Amino acid sequence: MSLLELRGESAGYNGKSILRDVSLKIEPGERIAFVGESGAGKSTLLRLLYGRLGNTAALMPQDSALVQSLSVFHNVYMGRLHQCSVWRNLRNLLFPAATDIEEVRKVLTPLRLEEKLFSNVGQLSGGQYQRTALARALYHPGRVIVADEPVSSVDEHQASEILSTMNCEKETVLLAMHDRALALEFANRIIGIRDGGIVMDTPSAGMTPEDLDELYLAGGMITA
Ligand code: ADP
């Protein structure tokens, strides 16, 4: 059974249509990179997909949306807020439970963030910040991750590390990416977006970054 299917869907803001007539089927286990120039509609499409998946998916939004004044522990713990009682969440804000600390620590250790457990997120480097956002998404129990430009502020080595961790830890990965080489390396399906529509939908195997150049040129449907 498909994980998700869109049939001729539209989406936009304030009555203005951005995505038009988008049809798309996603199977469990796929690793899809949505690529296209800035403003093409990738984030809008990811929002639509995340809206359909709801709490079965973990989200890494473009700005990471971490709470600067809270610790790494608290930000990562938010990945499971929806699963716990209000009382437990409030108590953990002030007096984190040992079991929850251990659970969060298990996610932080392979991401080399263990020492930052109780550091404020506002004090982290760009790479640590983006890895904390990943830790929060990994802490979320969903088997799907929806990530909007998850490696935009890290170097190539950390980008590879983040993307391969995502691929190992989550069953289905939906990414918006502007780095074409990384998109081809870490996704097995490439969906090209232009002017709010899907203009390319192809396996990544055998493609080169140059094959995606067409996405950034004016024109019609691309046959890859
Ligand atoms: P991409 O992720 O490919 O850069 P977006 O989906 O962010 O593209 O944006 C597609 C279009 O929707 C752009 O014209 C952008 O200005 C517009 N847009 C994005 N977010 C909003 C919003 N919250 N309100 C109004 N317009 C928006």
PDB file of C-alpha atoms and ligand atoms in Angstrom:
ATOM      1  CA  MET A   1       0.000   0.000   0.000  1.00  0.00           C
ATOM      2  CA  SER A   2       1.268   3.473  -0.862  1.00  0.00           C
ATOM      3  CA  LEU A   3       2.348   5.731   1.956  1.00  0.00           C
ATOM      4  CA  LEU A   4       0.705   8.723   0.359  1.00  0.00           C
ATOM      5  CA  GLU A   5      -0.956   9.770  -2.863  1.00  0.00           C
ATOM      6  CA  LEU A   6      -1.757  13.224  -4.214  1.00  0.00           C
ATOM      7  CA  ARG A   7      -4.122  13.464  -7.173  1.00  0.00           C
ATOM      8  CA  GLY A   8      -4.302  16.769  -8.997  1.00  0.00           C
ATOM      9  CA  GLU A   9      -3.764  18.742  -5.797  1.00  0.00           C
ATOM     10  CA  SER A  10      -3.336  22.491  -5.464  1.00  0.00           C
ATOM     11  CA  ALA A  11      -1.959  24.535  -2.580  1.00  0.00           C
ATOM     12  CA  GLY A  12      -1.060  28.138  -1.938  1.00  0.00           C
ATOM     13  CA  TYR A  13      -1.240  31.062   0.422  1.00  0.00           C
ATOM     14  CA  ASN A  14      -3.865  33.718   0.995  1.00  0.00           C
ATOM     15  CA  GLY A  15      -5.956  32.504  -1.905  1.00  0.00           C
ATOM     16  CA  LYS A  16      -2.997  32.532  -4.310  1.00  0.00           C
ATOM     17  CA  SER A  17      -2.249  29.195  -5.915  1.00  0.00           C
ATOM     18  CA  ILE A  18       1.411  28.072  -5.774  1.00  0.00           C
ATOM     19  CA  LEU A  19       1.163  24.340  -6.476  1.00  0.00           C
ATOM     20  CA  ARG A  20      -1.060  23.374  -9.356  1.00  0.00           C
ATOM     21  CA  ASP A  21      -2.361  19.969 -10.354  1.00  0.00           C
ATOM     22  CA  VAL A  22       0.236  17.970  -8.457  1.00  0.00           C
ATOM     23  CA  SER A  23      -0.120  14.190  -8.680  1.00  0.00           C
ATOM     24  CA  LEU A  24       2.315  12.011  -6.824  1.00  0.00           C
ATOM     25  CA  LYS A  25       2.482   8.579  -5.244  1.00  0.00           C
ATOM     26  CA  ILE A  26       5.005   7.797  -2.521  1.00  0.00           C
ATOM     27  CA  GLU A  27       5.825   4.258  -1.432  1.00  0.00           C
ATOM     28  CA  PRO A  28       7.229   3.304   1.988  1.00  0.00           C
ATOM     29  CA  GLY A  29      11.020   3.073   1.881  1.00  0.00           C
ATOM     30  CA  GLU A  30      11.518   5.667  -0.840  1.00  0.00           C
ATOM     31  CA  ARG A  31      14.174   8.357  -0.481  1.00  0.00           C
ATOM     32  CA  ILE A  32      12.968  11.284  -2.516  1.00  0.00           C
ATOM     33  CA  ALA A  33      14.731  14.585  -3.153  1.00  0.00           C
ATOM     34  CA  PHE A  34      12.607  17.480  -4.381  1.00  0.00           C
ATOM     35  CA  VAL A  35      14.826  19.787  -6.387  1.00  0.00           C
ATOM     36  CA  GLY A  36      14.309  23.018  -8.272  1.00  0.00           C
ATOM     37  CA  GLU A  37      15.170  26.669  -8.104  1.00  0.00           C
ATOM     38  CA  SER A  38      14.314  28.860  -5.160  1.00  0.00           C
ATOM     39  CA  GLY A  39      10.631  29.780  -5.161  1.00  0.00           C
ATOM     40  CA  ALA A  40       9.653  26.780  -7.309  1.00  0.00           C
ATOM     41  CA  GLY A  41       7.348  25.412  -4.594  1.00  0.00           C
ATOM     42  CA  LYS A  42       9.426  22.702  -2.875  1.00  0.00           C
ATOM     43  CA  SER A  43       8.664  23.874   0.670  1.00  0.00           C
ATOM     44  CA  THR A  44       5.001  24.321  -0.152  1.00  0.00           C
ATOM     45  CA  LEU A  45       4.862  20.759  -1.446  1.00  0.00           C
ATOM     46  CA  LEU A  46       6.698  19.400   1.607  1.00  0.00           C
ATOM     47  CA  ARG A  47       4.229  21.246   3.853  1.00  0.00           C
ATOM     48  CA  LEU A  48       1.346  19.675   1.958  1.00  0.00           C
ATOM     49  CA  LEU A  49       2.909  16.201   2.295  1.00  0.00           C
ATOM     50  CA  TYR A  50       3.665  16.694   5.988  1.00  0.00           C
ATOM     51  CA  GLY A  51       0.107  17.909   6.542  1.00  0.00           C
ATOM     52  CA  ARG A  52      -1.179  14.631   5.088  1.00  0.00           C
ATOM     53  CA  LEU A  53       1.254  12.464   7.033  1.00  0.00           C
ATOM     54  CA  GLY A  54       0.637  14.223  10.354  1.00  0.00           C
ATOM     55  CA  ASN A  55       2.262  12.693  13.398  1.00  0.00           C
ATOM     56  CA  THR A  56       3.416   9.630  11.497  1.00  0.00           C
ATOM     57  CA  ALA A  57       6.216  11.850  10.152  1.00  0.00           C
ATOM     58  CA  ALA A  58       9.048  13.750  11.799  1.00  0.00           C
ATOM     59  CA  LEU A  59       9.626  17.250  10.472  1.00  0.00           C
ATOM     60  CA  MET A  60      12.866  19.193   9.984  1.00  0.00           C
ATOM     61  CA  PRO A  61      11.590  22.603   8.819  1.00  0.00           C
ATOM     62  CA  GLN A  62      13.829  24.942   6.850  1.00  0.00           C
ATOM     63  CA  ASP A  63      14.661  27.210   9.785  1.00  0.00           C
ATOM     64  CA  SER A  64      14.952  24.129  12.064  1.00  0.00           C
ATOM     65  CA  ALA A  65      12.545  25.937  14.435  1.00  0.00           C
ATOM     66  CA  LEU A  66      14.510  25.157  17.586  1.00  0.00           C
ATOM     67  CA  VAL A  67      13.779  27.142  20.742  1.00  0.00           C
ATOM     68  CA  GLN A  68      16.959  29.182  21.301  1.00  0.00           C
ATOM     69  CA  SER A  69      16.439  29.716  25.003  1.00  0.00           C
ATOM     70  CA  LEU A  70      15.956  26.034  25.791  1.00  0.00           C
ATOM     71  CA  SER A  71      18.573  23.304  26.091  1.00  0.00           C
ATOM     72  CA  VAL A  72      19.433  20.668  23.524  1.00  0.00           C
ATOM     73  CA  PHE A  73      17.679  18.148  25.798  1.00  0.00           C
ATOM     74  CA  HIS A  74      14.443  20.135  25.799  1.00  0.00           C
ATOM     75  CA  ASN A  75      14.498  20.740  22.059  1.00  0.00           C
ATOM     76  CA  VAL A  76      15.101  17.073  21.275  1.00  0.00           C
ATOM     77  CA  TYR A  77      12.498  15.962  23.820  1.00  0.00           C
ATOM     78  CA  MET A  78       9.954  18.001  21.815  1.00  0.00           C
ATOM     79  CA  GLY A  79      10.157  15.301  19.150  1.00  0.00           C
ATOM     80  CA  ARG A  80       7.891  13.189  21.359  1.00  0.00           C
ATOM     81  CA  LEU A  81       5.804  15.900  23.061  1.00  0.00           C
ATOM     82  CA  HIS A  82       2.670  14.667  21.323  1.00  0.00           C
ATOM     83  CA  GLN A  83       3.109  11.201  22.838  1.00  0.00           C
ATOM     84  CA  CYS A  84       3.335  12.249  26.480  1.00  0.00           C
ATOM     85  CA  SER A  85       0.878  13.727  28.945  1.00  0.00           C
ATOM     86  CA  VAL A  86       0.792  17.471  29.561  1.00  0.00           C
ATOM     87  CA  TRP A  87       1.853  16.786  33.140  1.00  0.00           C
ATOM     88  CA  ARG A  88       4.930  14.812  32.074  1.00  0.00           C
ATOM     89  CA  ASN A  89       5.879  17.480  29.521  1.00  0.00           C
ATOM     90  CA  LEU A  90       5.564  20.267  32.080  1.00  0.00           C
ATOM     91  CA  ARG A  91       7.553  18.326  34.677  1.00  0.00           C
ATOM     92  CA  ASN A  92      10.294  17.651  32.129  1.00  0.00           C
ATOM     93  CA  LEU A  93      10.583  21.357  31.423  1.00  0.00           C
ATOM     94  CA  LEU A  94      11.697  21.965  35.012  1.00  0.00           C
ATOM     95  CA  PHE A  95      12.960  18.597  36.243  1.00  0.00           C
ATOM     96  CA  PRO A  96      13.831  16.272  33.357  1.00  0.00           C
ATOM     97  CA  ALA A  97      13.256  12.635  34.260  1.00  0.00           C
ATOM     98  CA  ALA A  98      16.341  10.379  34.285  1.00  0.00           C
ATOM     99  CA  THR A  99      14.724   7.957  31.830  1.00  0.00           C
ATOM    100  CA  ASP A 100      13.984  10.746  29.341  1.00  0.00           C
ATOM    101  CA  ILE A 101      17.522  12.128  29.718  1.00  0.00           C
ATOM    102  CA  GLU A 102      18.912   8.685  28.890  1.00  0.00           C
ATOM    103  CA  GLU A 103      16.619   8.312  25.870  1.00  0.00           C
ATOM    104  CA  VAL A 104      17.647  11.707  24.517  1.00  0.00           C
ATOM    105  CA  ARG A 105      21.321  10.981  25.250  1.00  0.00           C
ATOM    106  CA  LYS A 106      21.125   7.822  23.103  1.00  0.00           C
ATOM    107  CA  VAL A 107      20.101   9.950  20.121  1.00  0.00           C
ATOM    108  CA  LEU A 108      22.711  12.656  20.803  1.00  0.00           C
ATOM    109  CA  THR A 109      25.748  10.396  21.253  1.00  0.00           C
ATOM    110  CA  PRO A 110      26.162   9.217  17.631  1.00  0.00           C
ATOM    111  CA  LEU A 111      25.618  12.829  16.529  1.00  0.00           C
ATOM    112  CA  ARG A 112      28.499  13.961  18.790  1.00  0.00           C
ATOM    113  CA  LEU A 113      26.176  16.187  20.798  1.00  0.00           C
ATOM    114  CA  GLU A 114      26.255  14.326  24.103  1.00  0.00           C
ATOM    115  CA  GLU A 115      28.342  17.022  25.792  1.00  0.00           C
ATOM    116  CA  LYS A 116      25.826  19.655  24.721  1.00  0.00           C
ATOM    117  CA  LEU A 117      22.896  17.902  26.422  1.00  0.00           C
ATOM    118  CA  PHE A 118      22.114  20.847  28.704  1.00  0.00           C
ATOM    119  CA  SER A 119      23.632  23.656  26.632  1.00  0.00           C
ATOM    120  CA  ASN A 120      21.263  26.269  25.327  1.00  0.00           C
ATOM    121  CA  VAL A 121      20.590  25.869  21.644  1.00  0.00           C
ATOM    122  CA  GLY A 122      21.441  29.559  21.147  1.00  0.00           C
ATOM    123  CA  GLN A 123      25.076  28.758  22.034  1.00  0.00           C
ATOM    124  CA  LEU A 124      25.565  26.061  19.401  1.00  0.00           C
ATOM    125  CA  SER A 125      27.570  26.294  16.187  1.00  0.00           C
ATOM    126  CA  GLY A 126      25.697  26.061  12.865  1.00  0.00           C
ATOM    127  CA  GLY A 127      26.569  22.385  12.503  1.00  0.00           C
ATOM    128  CA  GLN A 128      25.597  21.519  16.083  1.00  0.00           C
ATOM    129  CA  TYR A 129      22.342  23.412  15.597  1.00  0.00           C
ATOM    130  CA  GLN A 130      21.434  21.471  12.473  1.00  0.00           C
ATOM    131  CA  ARG A 131      22.434  18.174  14.138  1.00  0.00           C
ATOM    132  CA  THR A 132      20.182  19.060  17.087  1.00  0.00           C
ATOM    133  CA  ALA A 133      17.303  19.583  14.661  1.00  0.00           C
ATOM    134  CA  LEU A 134      18.102  16.154  13.216  1.00  0.00           C
ATOM    135  CA  ALA A 135      18.236  14.652  16.732  1.00  0.00           C
ATOM    136  CA  ARG A 136      14.755  16.005  17.428  1.00  0.00           C
ATOM    137  CA  ALA A 137      13.465  14.446  14.205  1.00  0.00           C
ATOM    138  CA  LEU A 138      15.182  11.131  15.019  1.00  0.00           C
ATOM    139  CA  TYR A 139      13.695  11.178  18.535  1.00  0.00           C
ATOM    140  CA  HIS A 140      10.274  11.426  16.908  1.00  0.00           C
ATOM    141  CA  PRO A 141       9.000   7.849  16.597  1.00  0.00           C
ATOM    142  CA  GLY A 142       7.684   8.280  13.029  1.00  0.00           C
ATOM    143  CA  ARG A 143       9.255   6.111  10.321  1.00  0.00           C
ATOM    144  CA  VAL A 144       9.068   9.007   7.828  1.00  0.00           C
ATOM    145  CA  ILE A 145      11.139  12.191   7.860  1.00  0.00           C
ATOM    146  CA  VAL A 146      10.182  15.339   5.971  1.00  0.00           C
ATOM    147  CA  ALA A 147      13.213  17.624   5.823  1.00  0.00           C
ATOM    148  CA  ASP A 148      13.358  21.036   4.159  1.00  0.00           C
ATOM    149  CA  GLU A 149      16.951  21.927   3.231  1.00  0.00           C
ATOM    150  CA  PRO A 150      18.327  19.961   6.196  1.00  0.00           C
ATOM    151  CA  VAL A 151      21.985  20.566   5.351  1.00  0.00           C
ATOM    152  CA  SER A 152      21.877  24.170   4.200  1.00  0.00           C
ATOM    153  CA  SER A 153      24.265  25.488   6.857  1.00  0.00           C
ATOM    154  CA  VAL A 154      26.830  22.733   7.270  1.00  0.00           C
ATOM    155  CA  ASP A 155      29.983  21.742   5.409  1.00  0.00           C
ATOM    156  CA  GLU A 156      30.105  18.879   2.925  1.00  0.00           C
ATOM    157  CA  HIS A 157      31.331  16.322   5.464  1.00  0.00           C
ATOM    158  CA  GLN A 158      28.595  17.127   7.992  1.00  0.00           C
ATOM    159  CA  ALA A 159      26.002  17.234   5.218  1.00  0.00           C
ATOM    160  CA  SER A 160      26.908  13.676   4.210  1.00  0.00           C
ATOM    161  CA  GLU A 161      26.835  12.598   7.848  1.00  0.00           C
ATOM    162  CA  ILE A 162      23.368  14.098   8.441  1.00  0.00           C
ATOM    163  CA  LEU A 163      21.889  12.658   5.255  1.00  0.00           C
ATOM    164  CA  SER A 164      23.293   9.178   5.782  1.00  0.00           C
ATOM    165  CA  THR A 165      22.058   9.149   9.409  1.00  0.00           C
ATOM    166  CA  MET A 166      18.611  10.087   8.152  1.00  0.00           C
ATOM    167  CA  ASN A 167      18.712   7.302   5.582  1.00  0.00           C
ATOM    168  CA  CYS A 168      19.777   4.769   8.238  1.00  0.00           C
ATOM    169  CA  GLU A 169      17.306   5.792  10.921  1.00  0.00           C
ATOM    170  CA  LYS A 170      14.138   6.506   8.945  1.00  0.00           C
ATOM    171  CA  GLU A 171      12.346   4.237   6.544  1.00  0.00           C
ATOM    172  CA  THR A 172      11.103   6.930   4.177  1.00  0.00           C
ATOM    173  CA  VAL A 173      12.954  10.189   3.535  1.00  0.00           C
ATOM    174  CA  LEU A 174      11.426  13.227   1.799  1.00  0.00           C
ATOM    175  CA  LEU A 175      13.911  16.053   1.266  1.00  0.00           C
ATOM    176  CA  ALA A 176      13.944  19.470  -0.339  1.00  0.00           C
ATOM    177  CA  MET A 177      17.505  20.035  -1.535  1.00  0.00           C
ATOM    178  CA  HIS A 178      19.334  22.625  -3.558  1.00  0.00           C
ATOM    179  CA  ASP A 179      22.623  20.686  -3.672  1.00  0.00           C
ATOM    180  CA  ARG A 180      22.181  18.519  -6.758  1.00  0.00           C
ATOM    181  CA  ALA A 181      25.155  16.224  -6.117  1.00  0.00           C
ATOM    182  CA  LEU A 182      23.964  15.416  -2.584  1.00  0.00           C
ATOM    183  CA  ALA A 183      20.406  14.927  -3.819  1.00  0.00           C
ATOM    184  CA  LEU A 184      21.651  12.343  -6.319  1.00  0.00           C
ATOM    185  CA  GLU A 185      23.902  10.657  -3.775  1.00  0.00           C
ATOM    186  CA  PHE A 186      21.328  10.260  -0.988  1.00  0.00           C
ATOM    187  CA  ALA A 187      17.987   9.968  -2.768  1.00  0.00           C
ATOM    188  CA  ASN A 188      16.838   7.146  -5.021  1.00  0.00           C
ATOM    189  CA  ARG A 189      14.139   9.244  -6.683  1.00  0.00           C
ATOM    190  CA  ILE A 190      14.385  12.817  -7.896  1.00  0.00           C
ATOM    191  CA  ILE A 191      11.323  14.980  -8.311  1.00  0.00           C
ATOM    192  CA  GLY A 192      11.929  18.254 -10.110  1.00  0.00           C
ATOM    193  CA  ILE A 193       9.662  21.174  -9.285  1.00  0.00           C
ATOM    194  CA  ARG A 194       9.236  24.242 -11.448  1.00  0.00           C
ATOM    195  CA  ASP A 195       6.608  26.984 -11.208  1.00  0.00           C
ATOM    196  CA  GLY A 196       4.542  24.960  -8.747  1.00  0.00           C
ATOM    197  CA  GLY A 197       4.401  21.803 -10.829  1.00  0.00           C
ATOM    198  CA  ILE A 198       6.247  18.498 -11.134  1.00  0.00           C
ATOM    199  CA  VAL A 199       8.364  18.605 -14.297  1.00  0.00           C
ATOM    200  CA  MET A 200      10.633  15.632 -13.599  1.00  0.00           C
ATOM    201  CA  ASP A 201      10.136  12.390 -11.704  1.00  0.00           C
ATOM    202  CA  THR A 202      12.906   9.884 -12.202  1.00  0.00           C
ATOM    203  CA  PRO A 203      15.166   7.389 -10.402  1.00  0.00           C
ATOM    204  CA  SER A 204      18.445   9.024  -9.399  1.00  0.00           C
ATOM    205  CA  ALA A 205      20.548   6.050 -10.565  1.00  0.00           C
ATOM    206  CA  GLY A 206      22.799   6.994 -13.455  1.00  0.00           C
ATOM    207  CA  MET A 207      21.961  10.715 -13.309  1.00  0.00           C
ATOM    208  CA  THR A 208      24.567  13.444 -13.062  1.00  0.00           C
ATOM    209  CA  PRO A 209      24.151  16.875 -11.459  1.00  0.00           C
ATOM    210  CA  GLU A 210      24.236  18.338 -14.976  1.00  0.00           C
ATOM    211  CA  ASP A 211      21.118  16.325 -15.871  1.00  0.00           C
ATOM    212  CA  LEU A 212      19.282  18.506 -13.362  1.00  0.00           C
ATOM    213  CA  ASP A 213      20.437  21.766 -14.983  1.00  0.00           C
ATOM    214  CA  GLU A 214      17.330  21.776 -17.137  1.00  0.00           C
ATOM    215  CA  LEU A 215      15.248  22.313 -14.027  1.00  0.00           C
ATOM    216  CA  TYR A 216      16.748  25.737 -13.719  1.00  0.00           C
ATOM    217  CA  LEU A 217      16.041  26.745 -17.327  1.00  0.00           C
ATOM    218  CA  ALA A 218      12.760  27.992 -18.741  1.00  0.00           C
ATOM    219  CA  GLY A 219      10.720  25.414 -20.622  1.00  0.00           C
ATOM    220  CA  GLY A 220       8.120  22.682 -20.428  1.00  0.00           C
ATOM    221  CA  MET A 221       8.031  19.080 -19.209  1.00  0.00           C
ATOM    222  CA  ILE A 222      11.422  17.462 -18.869  1.00  0.00           C
ATOM    223  CA  THR A 223      11.928  13.895 -19.963  1.00  0.00           C
ATOM    224  CA  ALA A 224      14.811  12.405 -18.016  1.00  0.00           C
TER     225      ALA A 224
HETATM  226  P1  ADP B   1      10.966  26.764  -2.598  1.00  0.00           P
HETATM  227  O1  ADP B   1      10.901  25.895  -1.392  1.00  0.00           O
HETATM  228  O2  ADP B   1      11.079  25.972  -3.860  1.00  0.00           O
HETATM  229  O3  ADP B   1      11.994  27.833  -2.510  1.00  0.00           O
HETATM  230  P2  ADP B   1       8.446  27.830  -1.653  1.00  0.00           P
HETATM  231  O4  ADP B   1       7.465  26.735  -1.605  1.00  0.00           O
HETATM  232  O5  ADP B   1       9.088  28.264  -0.385  1.00  0.00           O
HETATM  233  O6  ADP B   1       9.549  27.489  -2.754  1.00  0.00           O
HETATM  234  O7  ADP B   1       7.759  29.105  -2.293  1.00  0.00           O
HETATM  235  C1  ADP B   1       6.958  29.018  -3.472  1.00  0.00           C
HETATM  236  C2  ADP B   1       6.240  30.354  -3.625  1.00  0.00           C
HETATM  237  O8  ADP B   1       5.332  30.505  -2.536  1.00  0.00           O
HETATM  238  C3  ADP B   1       7.166  31.559  -3.617  1.00  0.00           C
HETATM  239  O9  ADP B   1       6.672  32.481  -4.561  1.00  0.00           O
HETATM  240  C4  ADP B   1       7.020  32.102  -2.217  1.00  0.00           C
HETATM  241  O10 ADP B   1       7.208  33.490  -2.201  1.00  0.00           O
HETATM  242  C5  ADP B   1       5.581  31.735  -1.879  1.00  0.00           C
HETATM  243  N1  ADP B   1       5.418  31.507  -0.431  1.00  0.00           N
HETATM  244  C6  ADP B   1       6.111  30.605   0.322  1.00  0.00           C
HETATM  245  N2  ADP B   1       5.692  30.653   1.600  1.00  0.00           N
HETATM  246  C7  ADP B   1       4.721  31.592   1.667  1.00  0.00           C
HETATM  247  C8  ADP B   1       3.890  32.103   2.718  1.00  0.00           C
HETATM  248  N3  ADP B   1       3.998  31.651   3.979  1.00  0.00           N
HETATM  249  N4  ADP B   1       3.007  33.060   2.410  1.00  0.00           N
HETATM  250  C9  ADP B   1       2.878  33.529   1.136  1.00  0.00           C
HETATM  251  N5  ADP B   1       3.627  33.085   0.090  1.00  0.00           N
HETATM  252  C10 ADP B   1       4.540  32.144   0.350  1.00  0.00           C
END
